[in-house]
Amino acid sequence: MVPSLAEKQIGPERSVTDGPFPSSAPTAFDHAMGEAYNEAESRRIIGMVAATVAQLADWPKEKAFSVPYPPLAQYVLDRIALIGVLRHPAGYQLTPYRGRLSCPRTLADLMALCWSSPIETWPFLSLPDDEDLAGLLVELDPVQPSELCLGLSLKYAHPDAPDKSLEQLALLEARALYEEAGHLDGFPELREWLIAHPVLSKQEIAFLKLKRIGGLQVTDELIDTLFLRVHERYFSSTDEIAVCGHCGLVLVPIKDGSEERWQCETTKCRGRRSVLIGNVRHAAENLHHAARPIREFVIAGPRLRASEDSSRQAPSPLRDVEC
């Protein structure tokens, strides 16, 4: 008897009635329904999304931005796409302006999801219940990565340091430079110096490179680890840059109709409710400020506590009259 096509493919000693086919290597479709999208992988994907948001928030204006997207952004979109299509083929209302999507299909879709939907409601991932992942990755007024987003992006960037605080993670690269140079005992001096100098002009950076902080010579590598150029979104319509009188960090100009107002972007700063302008500088100074995670987790807290202590100790006009 001539063997059938199926028997030829299985082999001469095996027929279609002998039992199940031997298991084959998992395909991409198997991964989308299985371990590749379990809680641990879902948590890693959220970290990648958070890191993408943080990266785009400080994207240099002179650097081209086009499809294909930056590698991390493209990778996380691709990673999400397959599971969205397979798990939710009919789609759902994903963002306020796009309906019946199975997953974010563009970077604009992903960013809209980050400011419109708390991550615990994202239906295409399986997030762990034992970790607080509630909240938005992008906050508005002003538009910026949320504190949650910055924390998740730091943890994604340093998966080998799960026991470290966010402040420690924000300064991990600078700390490594001190450790390599044998000056780890001087690292606290760098931290205190950063808190006192969150904004520097190009000229101030040039003079800084002639100094030592905590025994370590200030190099371009250390500067690039700690600071980045003040983005044009911090420039007013007259190319002015204002510094918050509470936290000492750069304010964001917000257009309000025909007028312009300043807004602090530091999460816990009183400047979010009542803006106090410390000083005003000009874009021509080519200002640099501490990298965003350093601003949020290292500099803001001590400066805000010092500002609050100072305001409590300062006599009010009424007390002066009574004296």
PDB file of C-alpha atoms in Angstrom:
ATOM      1  CA  MET A   1       0.000   0.000   0.000  1.00  0.00           C
ATOM      2  CA  VAL A   2       1.253   3.457  -0.899  1.00  0.00           C
ATOM      3  CA  PRO A   3       1.814   5.555   2.252  1.00  0.00           C
ATOM      4  CA  SER A   4      -0.207   8.710   2.614  1.00  0.00           C
ATOM      5  CA  LEU A   5       1.351  12.176   2.557  1.00  0.00           C
ATOM      6  CA  ALA A   6       0.839  12.501   6.326  1.00  0.00           C
ATOM      7  CA  GLU A   7       2.607   9.171   6.942  1.00  0.00           C
ATOM      8  CA  LYS A   8       5.502  10.251   4.733  1.00  0.00           C
ATOM      9  CA  GLN A   9       5.907  13.448   6.797  1.00  0.00           C
ATOM     10  CA  ILE A  10       5.719  11.594  10.119  1.00  0.00           C
ATOM     11  CA  GLY A  11       8.097   8.830   9.106  1.00  0.00           C
ATOM     12  CA  PRO A  12       7.903   5.262   7.892  1.00  0.00           C
ATOM     13  CA  GLU A  13       7.590   3.757  11.361  1.00  0.00           C
ATOM     14  CA  ARG A  14       4.837   6.060  12.649  1.00  0.00           C
ATOM     15  CA  SER A  15       1.237   6.527  11.501  1.00  0.00           C
ATOM     16  CA  VAL A  16      -1.316   9.234  12.268  1.00  0.00           C
ATOM     17  CA  THR A  17      -3.039   6.899  14.751  1.00  0.00           C
ATOM     18  CA  ASP A  18       0.025   6.244  16.892  1.00  0.00           C
ATOM     19  CA  GLY A  19      -0.557   9.214  19.222  1.00  0.00           C
ATOM     20  CA  PRO A  20       0.093  12.968  19.407  1.00  0.00           C
ATOM     21  CA  PHE A  21       2.750  14.693  17.349  1.00  0.00           C
ATOM     22  CA  PRO A  22       6.043  15.289  19.127  1.00  0.00           C
ATOM     23  CA  SER A  23       6.290  18.775  20.655  1.00  0.00           C
ATOM     24  CA  SER A  24       8.102  21.315  18.533  1.00  0.00           C
ATOM     25  CA  ALA A  25      10.006  24.454  19.478  1.00  0.00           C
ATOM     26  CA  PRO A  26       7.646  27.253  20.608  1.00  0.00           C
ATOM     27  CA  THR A  27       6.699  29.826  18.012  1.00  0.00           C
ATOM     28  CA  ALA A  28       6.148  33.536  18.483  1.00  0.00           C
ATOM     29  CA  PHE A  29       2.441  32.817  18.830  1.00  0.00           C
ATOM     30  CA  ASP A  30       3.112  30.366  21.666  1.00  0.00           C
ATOM     31  CA  HIS A  31       5.199  32.997  23.429  1.00  0.00           C
ATOM     32  CA  ALA A  32       2.416  35.550  23.156  1.00  0.00           C
ATOM     33  CA  MET A  33       0.053  33.273  25.056  1.00  0.00           C
ATOM     34  CA  GLY A  34       2.541  31.777  27.487  1.00  0.00           C
ATOM     35  CA  GLU A  35       5.506  32.522  29.692  1.00  0.00           C
ATOM     36  CA  ALA A  36       6.865  35.325  27.554  1.00  0.00           C
ATOM     37  CA  TYR A  37       3.938  37.410  28.789  1.00  0.00           C
ATOM     38  CA  ASN A  38       3.682  36.268  32.388  1.00  0.00           C
ATOM     39  CA  GLU A  39       3.803  38.725  35.300  1.00  0.00           C
ATOM     40  CA  ALA A  40       7.585  39.038  35.258  1.00  0.00           C
ATOM     41  CA  GLU A  41       7.692  39.834  31.549  1.00  0.00           C
ATOM     42  CA  SER A  42       4.727  42.190  31.815  1.00  0.00           C
ATOM     43  CA  ARG A  43       6.588  44.016  34.578  1.00  0.00           C
ATOM     44  CA  ARG A  44       9.649  44.280  32.338  1.00  0.00           C
ATOM     45  CA  ILE A  45       7.536  45.674  29.487  1.00  0.00           C
ATOM     46  CA  ILE A  46       6.126  48.349  31.789  1.00  0.00           C
ATOM     47  CA  GLY A  47       9.714  49.230  32.686  1.00  0.00           C
ATOM     48  CA  MET A  48      10.558  49.578  28.999  1.00  0.00           C
ATOM     49  CA  VAL A  49       7.542  51.826  28.417  1.00  0.00           C
ATOM     50  CA  ALA A  50       8.553  53.992  31.402  1.00  0.00           C
ATOM     51  CA  ALA A  51      12.132  54.223  30.132  1.00  0.00           C
ATOM     52  CA  THR A  52      10.815  55.212  26.692  1.00  0.00           C
ATOM     53  CA  VAL A  53       8.707  58.008  28.189  1.00  0.00           C
ATOM     54  CA  ALA A  54      11.675  59.299  30.221  1.00  0.00           C
ATOM     55  CA  GLN A  55      13.914  59.155  27.149  1.00  0.00           C
ATOM     56  CA  LEU A  56      11.484  61.063  24.943  1.00  0.00           C
ATOM     57  CA  ALA A  57      10.923  63.753  27.580  1.00  0.00           C
ATOM     58  CA  ASP A  58      14.514  64.907  27.159  1.00  0.00           C
ATOM     59  CA  TRP A  59      14.956  64.174  23.453  1.00  0.00           C
ATOM     60  CA  PRO A  60      17.445  66.739  22.055  1.00  0.00           C
ATOM     61  CA  LYS A  61      15.829  69.056  19.534  1.00  0.00           C
ATOM     62  CA  GLU A  62      18.810  68.784  17.187  1.00  0.00           C
ATOM     63  CA  LYS A  63      18.566  64.983  17.066  1.00  0.00           C
ATOM     64  CA  ALA A  64      16.362  63.606  14.299  1.00  0.00           C
ATOM     65  CA  PHE A  65      13.262  61.697  15.328  1.00  0.00           C
ATOM     66  CA  SER A  66      11.571  59.510  12.746  1.00  0.00           C
ATOM     67  CA  VAL A  67      10.386  55.986  11.949  1.00  0.00           C
ATOM     68  CA  PRO A  68      11.831  53.570  12.809  1.00  0.00           C
ATOM     69  CA  TYR A  69      11.555  54.926  16.313  1.00  0.00           C
ATOM     70  CA  PRO A  70      14.476  54.941  18.754  1.00  0.00           C
ATOM     71  CA  PRO A  71      15.467  51.300  19.438  1.00  0.00           C
ATOM     72  CA  LEU A  72      13.862  50.987  22.866  1.00  0.00           C
ATOM     73  CA  ALA A  73      10.597  52.610  21.738  1.00  0.00           C
ATOM     74  CA  GLN A  74      10.430  50.420  18.613  1.00  0.00           C
ATOM     75  CA  TYR A  75      11.219  47.265  20.573  1.00  0.00           C
ATOM     76  CA  VAL A  76       8.541  47.807  23.203  1.00  0.00           C
ATOM     77  CA  LEU A  77       5.906  48.623  20.555  1.00  0.00           C
ATOM     78  CA  ASP A  78       6.777  45.425  18.694  1.00  0.00           C
ATOM     79  CA  ARG A  79       6.731  43.481  21.966  1.00  0.00           C
ATOM     80  CA  ILE A  80       3.225  44.719  22.800  1.00  0.00           C
ATOM     81  CA  ALA A  81       1.775  44.407  19.284  1.00  0.00           C
ATOM     82  CA  LEU A  82       1.696  40.627  18.993  1.00  0.00           C
ATOM     83  CA  ILE A  83       0.067  39.974  22.328  1.00  0.00           C
ATOM     84  CA  GLY A  84      -2.528  42.699  21.724  1.00  0.00           C
ATOM     85  CA  VAL A  85      -3.575  41.230  18.401  1.00  0.00           C
ATOM     86  CA  LEU A  86      -3.736  37.647  19.668  1.00  0.00           C
ATOM     87  CA  ARG A  87      -5.388  38.246  23.025  1.00  0.00           C
ATOM     88  CA  HIS A  88      -7.808  40.966  21.924  1.00  0.00           C
ATOM     89  CA  PRO A  89      -8.492  40.549  18.188  1.00  0.00           C
ATOM     90  CA  ALA A  90     -11.700  42.566  18.391  1.00  0.00           C
ATOM     91  CA  GLY A  91      -9.917  45.486  20.017  1.00  0.00           C
ATOM     92  CA  TYR A  92     -11.241  47.896  22.640  1.00  0.00           C
ATOM     93  CA  GLN A  93     -11.326  51.593  23.430  1.00  0.00           C
ATOM     94  CA  LEU A  94      -7.609  52.005  24.044  1.00  0.00           C
ATOM     95  CA  THR A  95      -7.125  55.773  24.028  1.00  0.00           C
ATOM     96  CA  PRO A  96      -9.486  58.753  24.115  1.00  0.00           C
ATOM     97  CA  TYR A  97      -9.097  59.433  20.403  1.00  0.00           C
ATOM     98  CA  ARG A  98      -8.599  55.949  18.938  1.00  0.00           C
ATOM     99  CA  GLY A  99     -11.262  53.263  19.277  1.00  0.00           C
ATOM    100  CA  ARG A 100     -11.252  49.484  18.824  1.00  0.00           C
ATOM    101  CA  LEU A 101      -7.497  48.961  18.926  1.00  0.00           C
ATOM    102  CA  SER A 102      -5.969  45.750  20.201  1.00  0.00           C
ATOM    103  CA  CYS A 103      -2.819  47.556  21.369  1.00  0.00           C
ATOM    104  CA  PRO A 104      -0.848  50.770  20.743  1.00  0.00           C
ATOM    105  CA  ARG A 105       0.184  50.736  17.095  1.00  0.00           C
ATOM    106  CA  THR A 106       2.241  53.934  17.022  1.00  0.00           C
ATOM    107  CA  LEU A 107       4.342  55.856  19.483  1.00  0.00           C
ATOM    108  CA  ALA A 108       1.575  58.470  19.595  1.00  0.00           C
ATOM    109  CA  ASP A 109      -0.879  55.731  20.647  1.00  0.00           C
ATOM    110  CA  LEU A 110       1.498  54.588  23.377  1.00  0.00           C
ATOM    111  CA  MET A 111       2.047  58.117  24.730  1.00  0.00           C
ATOM    112  CA  ALA A 112      -1.702  58.787  24.714  1.00  0.00           C
ATOM    113  CA  LEU A 113      -2.218  55.613  26.694  1.00  0.00           C
ATOM    114  CA  CYS A 114       0.411  56.746  29.205  1.00  0.00           C
ATOM    115  CA  TRP A 115      -1.386  60.014  30.013  1.00  0.00           C
ATOM    116  CA  SER A 116      -4.974  58.786  29.721  1.00  0.00           C
ATOM    117  CA  SER A 117      -5.025  55.354  31.396  1.00  0.00           C
ATOM    118  CA  PRO A 118      -3.444  54.132  34.648  1.00  0.00           C
ATOM    119  CA  ILE A 119      -1.130  51.240  33.896  1.00  0.00           C
ATOM    120  CA  GLU A 120      -3.051  48.854  36.153  1.00  0.00           C
ATOM    121  CA  THR A 121      -5.937  49.060  33.645  1.00  0.00           C
ATOM    122  CA  TRP A 122      -3.890  48.176  30.550  1.00  0.00           C
ATOM    123  CA  PRO A 123      -5.648  45.011  29.335  1.00  0.00           C
ATOM    124  CA  PHE A 124      -2.880  43.542  27.191  1.00  0.00           C
ATOM    125  CA  LEU A 125      -0.540  42.766  30.121  1.00  0.00           C
ATOM    126  CA  SER A 126      -0.675  40.612  33.246  1.00  0.00           C
ATOM    127  CA  LEU A 127       0.714  42.771  36.033  1.00  0.00           C
ATOM    128  CA  PRO A 128       1.682  41.361  39.445  1.00  0.00           C
ATOM    129  CA  ASP A 129      -0.702  41.961  42.351  1.00  0.00           C
ATOM    130  CA  ASP A 130       2.024  42.205  44.987  1.00  0.00           C
ATOM    131  CA  GLU A 131       3.521  45.463  43.680  1.00  0.00           C
ATOM    132  CA  ASP A 132       2.009  48.931  43.585  1.00  0.00           C
ATOM    133  CA  LEU A 133       1.844  49.761  39.887  1.00  0.00           C
ATOM    134  CA  ALA A 134      -1.125  52.106  40.088  1.00  0.00           C
ATOM    135  CA  GLY A 135      -1.012  55.441  38.333  1.00  0.00           C
ATOM    136  CA  LEU A 136      -0.253  57.272  35.110  1.00  0.00           C
ATOM    137  CA  LEU A 137       3.140  57.275  33.448  1.00  0.00           C
ATOM    138  CA  VAL A 138       2.651  60.788  32.043  1.00  0.00           C
ATOM    139  CA  GLU A 139       1.163  63.646  34.022  1.00  0.00           C
ATOM    140  CA  LEU A 140      -0.238  66.875  32.628  1.00  0.00           C
ATOM    141  CA  ASP A 141       0.184  70.568  33.531  1.00  0.00           C
ATOM    142  CA  PRO A 142       2.999  70.452  32.772  1.00  0.00           C
ATOM    143  CA  VAL A 143       3.381  67.433  30.524  1.00  0.00           C
ATOM    144  CA  GLN A 144       6.169  65.274  31.939  1.00  0.00           C
ATOM    145  CA  PRO A 145       6.996  61.745  33.101  1.00  0.00           C
ATOM    146  CA  SER A 146       5.323  61.044  36.431  1.00  0.00           C
ATOM    147  CA  GLU A 147       7.239  60.167  39.574  1.00  0.00           C
ATOM    148  CA  LEU A 148       6.001  56.585  39.116  1.00  0.00           C
ATOM    149  CA  CYS A 149       7.376  56.569  35.565  1.00  0.00           C
ATOM    150  CA  LEU A 150      10.811  57.813  36.632  1.00  0.00           C
ATOM    151  CA  GLY A 151      10.999  55.213  39.390  1.00  0.00           C
ATOM    152  CA  LEU A 152      10.045  52.368  37.038  1.00  0.00           C
ATOM    153  CA  SER A 153      12.524  53.518  34.388  1.00  0.00           C
ATOM    154  CA  LEU A 154      15.349  53.583  36.950  1.00  0.00           C
ATOM    155  CA  LYS A 155      14.500  50.080  38.140  1.00  0.00           C
ATOM    156  CA  TYR A 156      14.368  48.850  34.540  1.00  0.00           C
ATOM    157  CA  ALA A 157      17.783  50.386  33.817  1.00  0.00           C
ATOM    158  CA  HIS A 158      19.289  48.697  36.901  1.00  0.00           C
ATOM    159  CA  PRO A 159      17.647  45.260  37.283  1.00  0.00           C
ATOM    160  CA  ASP A 160      20.737  43.979  39.089  1.00  0.00           C
ATOM    161  CA  ALA A 161      20.243  46.426  41.994  1.00  0.00           C
ATOM    162  CA  PRO A 162      16.753  45.636  43.342  1.00  0.00           C
ATOM    163  CA  ASP A 163      17.678  46.499  46.936  1.00  0.00           C
ATOM    164  CA  LYS A 164      18.736  50.097  46.226  1.00  0.00           C
ATOM    165  CA  SER A 165      16.587  53.175  46.769  1.00  0.00           C
ATOM    166  CA  LEU A 166      15.552  55.441  43.906  1.00  0.00           C
ATOM    167  CA  GLU A 167      18.032  58.056  45.100  1.00  0.00           C
ATOM    168  CA  GLN A 168      20.837  55.500  44.988  1.00  0.00           C
ATOM    169  CA  LEU A 169      19.772  54.305  41.533  1.00  0.00           C
ATOM    170  CA  ALA A 170      19.701  57.887  40.214  1.00  0.00           C
ATOM    171  CA  LEU A 171      23.365  58.342  41.209  1.00  0.00           C
ATOM    172  CA  LEU A 172      24.573  54.809  40.491  1.00  0.00           C
ATOM    173  CA  GLU A 173      26.725  55.738  37.477  1.00  0.00           C
ATOM    174  CA  ALA A 174      28.374  58.650  39.312  1.00  0.00           C
ATOM    175  CA  ARG A 175      29.009  56.452  42.324  1.00  0.00           C
ATOM    176  CA  ALA A 176      30.687  53.871  40.068  1.00  0.00           C
ATOM    177  CA  LEU A 177      33.091  56.541  38.782  1.00  0.00           C
ATOM    178  CA  TYR A 178      34.098  57.380  42.361  1.00  0.00           C
ATOM    179  CA  GLU A 179      34.501  53.717  43.193  1.00  0.00           C
ATOM    180  CA  GLU A 180      36.703  53.069  40.138  1.00  0.00           C
ATOM    181  CA  ALA A 181      38.903  56.041  41.064  1.00  0.00           C
ATOM    182  CA  GLY A 182      39.250  54.858  44.673  1.00  0.00           C
ATOM    183  CA  HIS A 183      37.437  57.899  46.109  1.00  0.00           C
ATOM    184  CA  LEU A 184      34.163  56.337  47.284  1.00  0.00           C
ATOM    185  CA  ASP A 185      34.457  58.176  50.619  1.00  0.00           C
ATOM    186  CA  GLY A 186      34.205  61.439  48.676  1.00  0.00           C
ATOM    187  CA  PHE A 187      30.939  60.533  46.973  1.00  0.00           C
ATOM    188  CA  PRO A 188      28.717  62.149  49.685  1.00  0.00           C
ATOM    189  CA  GLU A 189      30.465  65.432  48.920  1.00  0.00           C
ATOM    190  CA  LEU A 190      29.326  65.142  45.303  1.00  0.00           C
ATOM    191  CA  ARG A 191      25.741  64.583  46.440  1.00  0.00           C
ATOM    192  CA  GLU A 192      25.819  67.707  48.624  1.00  0.00           C
ATOM    193  CA  TRP A 193      27.419  69.708  45.820  1.00  0.00           C
ATOM    194  CA  LEU A 194      24.681  68.610  43.410  1.00  0.00           C
ATOM    195  CA  ILE A 195      21.944  69.679  45.800  1.00  0.00           C
ATOM    196  CA  ALA A 196      23.571  73.120  46.033  1.00  0.00           C
ATOM    197  CA  HIS A 197      24.152  73.460  42.250  1.00  0.00           C
ATOM    198  CA  PRO A 198      21.193  72.039  40.279  1.00  0.00           C
ATOM    199  CA  VAL A 199      21.590  74.493  37.361  1.00  0.00           C
ATOM    200  CA  LEU A 200      24.877  75.462  35.674  1.00  0.00           C
ATOM    201  CA  SER A 201      25.824  77.674  32.748  1.00  0.00           C
ATOM    202  CA  LYS A 202      28.345  76.582  30.127  1.00  0.00           C
ATOM    203  CA  GLN A 203      30.900  78.908  31.718  1.00  0.00           C
ATOM    204  CA  GLU A 204      30.280  77.466  35.176  1.00  0.00           C
ATOM    205  CA  ILE A 205      30.790  73.961  33.790  1.00  0.00           C
ATOM    206  CA  ALA A 206      34.111  75.026  32.259  1.00  0.00           C
ATOM    207  CA  PHE A 207      35.347  76.274  35.642  1.00  0.00           C
ATOM    208  CA  LEU A 208      33.971  73.162  37.335  1.00  0.00           C
ATOM    209  CA  LYS A 209      36.264  70.955  35.247  1.00  0.00           C
ATOM    210  CA  LEU A 210      39.231  72.613  36.948  1.00  0.00           C
ATOM    211  CA  LYS A 211      38.082  71.375  40.360  1.00  0.00           C
ATOM    212  CA  ARG A 212      37.967  68.226  42.411  1.00  0.00           C
ATOM    213  CA  ILE A 213      34.828  67.167  44.265  1.00  0.00           C
ATOM    214  CA  GLY A 214      35.315  64.557  46.943  1.00  0.00           C
ATOM    215  CA  GLY A 215      38.828  63.904  45.701  1.00  0.00           C
ATOM    216  CA  LEU A 216      37.733  63.130  42.122  1.00  0.00           C
ATOM    217  CA  GLN A 217      38.715  65.364  39.230  1.00  0.00           C
ATOM    218  CA  VAL A 218      35.564  66.581  37.472  1.00  0.00           C
ATOM    219  CA  THR A 219      35.644  65.162  33.934  1.00  0.00           C
ATOM    220  CA  ASP A 220      33.392  65.318  30.890  1.00  0.00           C
ATOM    221  CA  GLU A 221      32.221  61.798  31.735  1.00  0.00           C
ATOM    222  CA  LEU A 222      31.083  62.859  35.198  1.00  0.00           C
ATOM    223  CA  ILE A 223      29.372  65.991  33.845  1.00  0.00           C
ATOM    224  CA  ASP A 224      27.555  63.975  31.156  1.00  0.00           C
ATOM    225  CA  THR A 225      26.421  61.492  33.821  1.00  0.00           C
ATOM    226  CA  LEU A 226      24.918  64.201  36.010  1.00  0.00           C
ATOM    227  CA  PHE A 227      23.731  67.006  33.714  1.00  0.00           C
ATOM    228  CA  LEU A 228      21.961  67.597  30.430  1.00  0.00           C
ATOM    229  CA  ARG A 229      21.301  70.718  28.438  1.00  0.00           C
ATOM    230  CA  VAL A 230      18.161  72.634  29.343  1.00  0.00           C
ATOM    231  CA  HIS A 231      15.597  71.688  26.692  1.00  0.00           C
ATOM    232  CA  GLU A 232      13.902  74.381  24.623  1.00  0.00           C
ATOM    233  CA  ARG A 233      10.547  73.595  26.234  1.00  0.00           C
ATOM    234  CA  TYR A 234      11.875  75.425  29.309  1.00  0.00           C
ATOM    235  CA  PHE A 235      12.420  78.604  27.248  1.00  0.00           C
ATOM    236  CA  SER A 236       9.794  81.335  27.442  1.00  0.00           C
ATOM    237  CA  SER A 237       8.672  83.187  24.319  1.00  0.00           C
ATOM    238  CA  THR A 238      11.392  85.756  25.120  1.00  0.00           C
ATOM    239  CA  ASP A 239      14.073  83.038  25.583  1.00  0.00           C
ATOM    240  CA  GLU A 240      14.107  83.421  29.342  1.00  0.00           C
ATOM    241  CA  ILE A 241      14.615  80.535  31.774  1.00  0.00           C
ATOM    242  CA  ALA A 242      13.129  80.855  35.261  1.00  0.00           C
ATOM    243  CA  VAL A 243      14.213  78.947  38.350  1.00  0.00           C
ATOM    244  CA  CYS A 244      11.757  77.922  41.077  1.00  0.00           C
ATOM    245  CA  GLY A 245      12.182  79.824  44.346  1.00  0.00           C
ATOM    246  CA  HIS A 246      11.105  76.758  46.339  1.00  0.00           C
ATOM    247  CA  CYS A 247      13.087  73.833  44.893  1.00  0.00           C
ATOM    248  CA  GLY A 248      15.698  75.665  42.824  1.00  0.00           C
ATOM    249  CA  LEU A 249      14.876  73.717  39.651  1.00  0.00           C
ATOM    250  CA  VAL A 250      13.955  75.057  36.229  1.00  0.00           C
ATOM    251  CA  LEU A 251      10.332  76.109  35.694  1.00  0.00           C
ATOM    252  CA  VAL A 252       8.243  75.319  32.607  1.00  0.00           C
ATOM    253  CA  PRO A 253       6.484  78.120  30.686  1.00  0.00           C
ATOM    254  CA  ILE A 254       2.808  77.377  30.079  1.00  0.00           C
ATOM    255  CA  LYS A 255       0.804  79.260  27.467  1.00  0.00           C
ATOM    256  CA  ASP A 256      -2.538  80.356  28.881  1.00  0.00           C
ATOM    257  CA  GLY A 257      -4.416  81.963  26.008  1.00  0.00           C
ATOM    258  CA  SER A 258      -2.459  85.022  24.945  1.00  0.00           C
ATOM    259  CA  GLU A 259      -0.463  85.049  28.175  1.00  0.00           C
ATOM    260  CA  GLU A 260       2.343  82.931  29.536  1.00  0.00           C
ATOM    261  CA  ARG A 261       2.792  81.626  33.071  1.00  0.00           C
ATOM    262  CA  TRP A 262       5.440  79.583  34.863  1.00  0.00           C
ATOM    263  CA  GLN A 263       4.813  76.153  36.351  1.00  0.00           C
ATOM    264  CA  CYS A 264       7.080  73.970  38.506  1.00  0.00           C
ATOM    265  CA  GLU A 265       7.343  70.344  37.396  1.00  0.00           C
ATOM    266  CA  THR A 266       8.830  68.981  40.640  1.00  0.00           C
ATOM    267  CA  THR A 267       6.246  66.539  41.987  1.00  0.00           C
ATOM    268  CA  LYS A 268       6.087  67.609  45.653  1.00  0.00           C
ATOM    269  CA  CYS A 269       7.048  71.275  45.250  1.00  0.00           C
ATOM    270  CA  ARG A 270       4.818  74.056  46.535  1.00  0.00           C
ATOM    271  CA  GLY A 271       5.491  75.692  43.184  1.00  0.00           C
ATOM    272  CA  ARG A 272       2.898  73.359  41.696  1.00  0.00           C
ATOM    273  CA  ARG A 273       0.266  75.350  43.597  1.00  0.00           C
ATOM    274  CA  SER A 274       1.919  78.712  44.181  1.00  0.00           C
ATOM    275  CA  VAL A 275       4.748  79.637  41.845  1.00  0.00           C
ATOM    276  CA  LEU A 276       7.687  81.535  43.323  1.00  0.00           C
ATOM    277  CA  ILE A 277      10.293  82.663  40.789  1.00  0.00           C
ATOM    278  CA  GLY A 278      13.769  82.548  42.257  1.00  0.00           C
ATOM    279  CA  ASN A 279      15.766  84.113  39.452  1.00  0.00           C
ATOM    280  CA  VAL A 280      15.531  84.493  35.698  1.00  0.00           C
ATOM    281  CA  ARG A 281      18.326  83.557  33.310  1.00  0.00           C
ATOM    282  CA  HIS A 282      18.670  83.621  29.548  1.00  0.00           C
ATOM    283  CA  ALA A 283      18.847  80.813  27.032  1.00  0.00           C
ATOM    284  CA  ALA A 284      22.066  82.320  25.639  1.00  0.00           C
ATOM    285  CA  GLU A 285      23.859  81.134  28.793  1.00  0.00           C
ATOM    286  CA  ASN A 286      23.562  77.586  27.422  1.00  0.00           C
ATOM    287  CA  LEU A 287      22.286  76.297  30.736  1.00  0.00           C
ATOM    288  CA  HIS A 288      22.521  72.696  31.923  1.00  0.00           C
ATOM    289  CA  HIS A 289      20.534  71.135  34.739  1.00  0.00           C
ATOM    290  CA  ALA A 290      20.692  67.865  36.617  1.00  0.00           C
ATOM    291  CA  ALA A 291      19.240  64.846  34.838  1.00  0.00           C
ATOM    292  CA  ARG A 292      15.547  64.305  35.534  1.00  0.00           C
ATOM    293  CA  PRO A 293      15.805  61.358  37.993  1.00  0.00           C
ATOM    294  CA  ILE A 294      18.507  63.222  39.932  1.00  0.00           C
ATOM    295  CA  ARG A 295      16.310  66.318  40.108  1.00  0.00           C
ATOM    296  CA  GLU A 296      13.329  64.343  41.348  1.00  0.00           C
ATOM    297  CA  PHE A 297      14.909  61.847  43.751  1.00  0.00           C
ATOM    298  CA  VAL A 298      18.137  63.531  44.915  1.00  0.00           C
ATOM    299  CA  ILE A 299      17.891  67.315  44.706  1.00  0.00           C
ATOM    300  CA  ALA A 300      14.221  68.231  45.198  1.00  0.00           C
ATOM    301  CA  GLY A 301      13.685  66.716  48.662  1.00  0.00           C
ATOM    302  CA  PRO A 302      16.566  68.399  50.549  1.00  0.00           C
ATOM    303  CA  ARG A 303      16.020  71.743  48.833  1.00  0.00           C
ATOM    304  CA  LEU A 304      12.302  71.717  49.594  1.00  0.00           C
ATOM    305  CA  ARG A 305      12.950  70.871  53.257  1.00  0.00           C
ATOM    306  CA  ALA A 306      15.470  73.720  53.472  1.00  0.00           C
ATOM    307  CA  SER A 307      12.973  76.088  51.825  1.00  0.00           C
ATOM    308  CA  GLU A 308      10.234  75.102  54.271  1.00  0.00           C
ATOM    309  CA  ASP A 309      12.561  75.551  57.264  1.00  0.00           C
ATOM    310  CA  SER A 310      13.594  78.965  55.986  1.00  0.00           C
ATOM    311  CA  SER A 311       9.999  80.116  55.484  1.00  0.00           C
ATOM    312  CA  ARG A 312       9.021  79.011  59.006  1.00  0.00           C
ATOM    313  CA  GLN A 313      11.936  80.880  60.559  1.00  0.00           C
ATOM    314  CA  ALA A 314      11.434  84.100  58.606  1.00  0.00           C
ATOM    315  CA  PRO A 315       9.392  86.675  60.595  1.00  0.00           C
ATOM    316  CA  SER A 316       6.144  87.756  59.039  1.00  0.00           C
ATOM    317  CA  PRO A 317       5.308  91.470  58.566  1.00  0.00           C
ATOM    318  CA  LEU A 318       2.699  91.127  61.353  1.00  0.00           C
ATOM    319  CA  ARG A 319       5.328  89.905  63.844  1.00  0.00           C
ATOM    320  CA  ASP A 320       7.540  92.873  62.973  1.00  0.00           C
ATOM    321  CA  VAL A 321       4.710  95.254  63.803  1.00  0.00           C
ATOM    322  CA  GLU A 322       4.005  93.502  67.123  1.00  0.00           C
ATOM    323  CA  CYS A 323       7.656  93.747  68.151  1.00  0.00           C
TER     324      CYS A 323
END
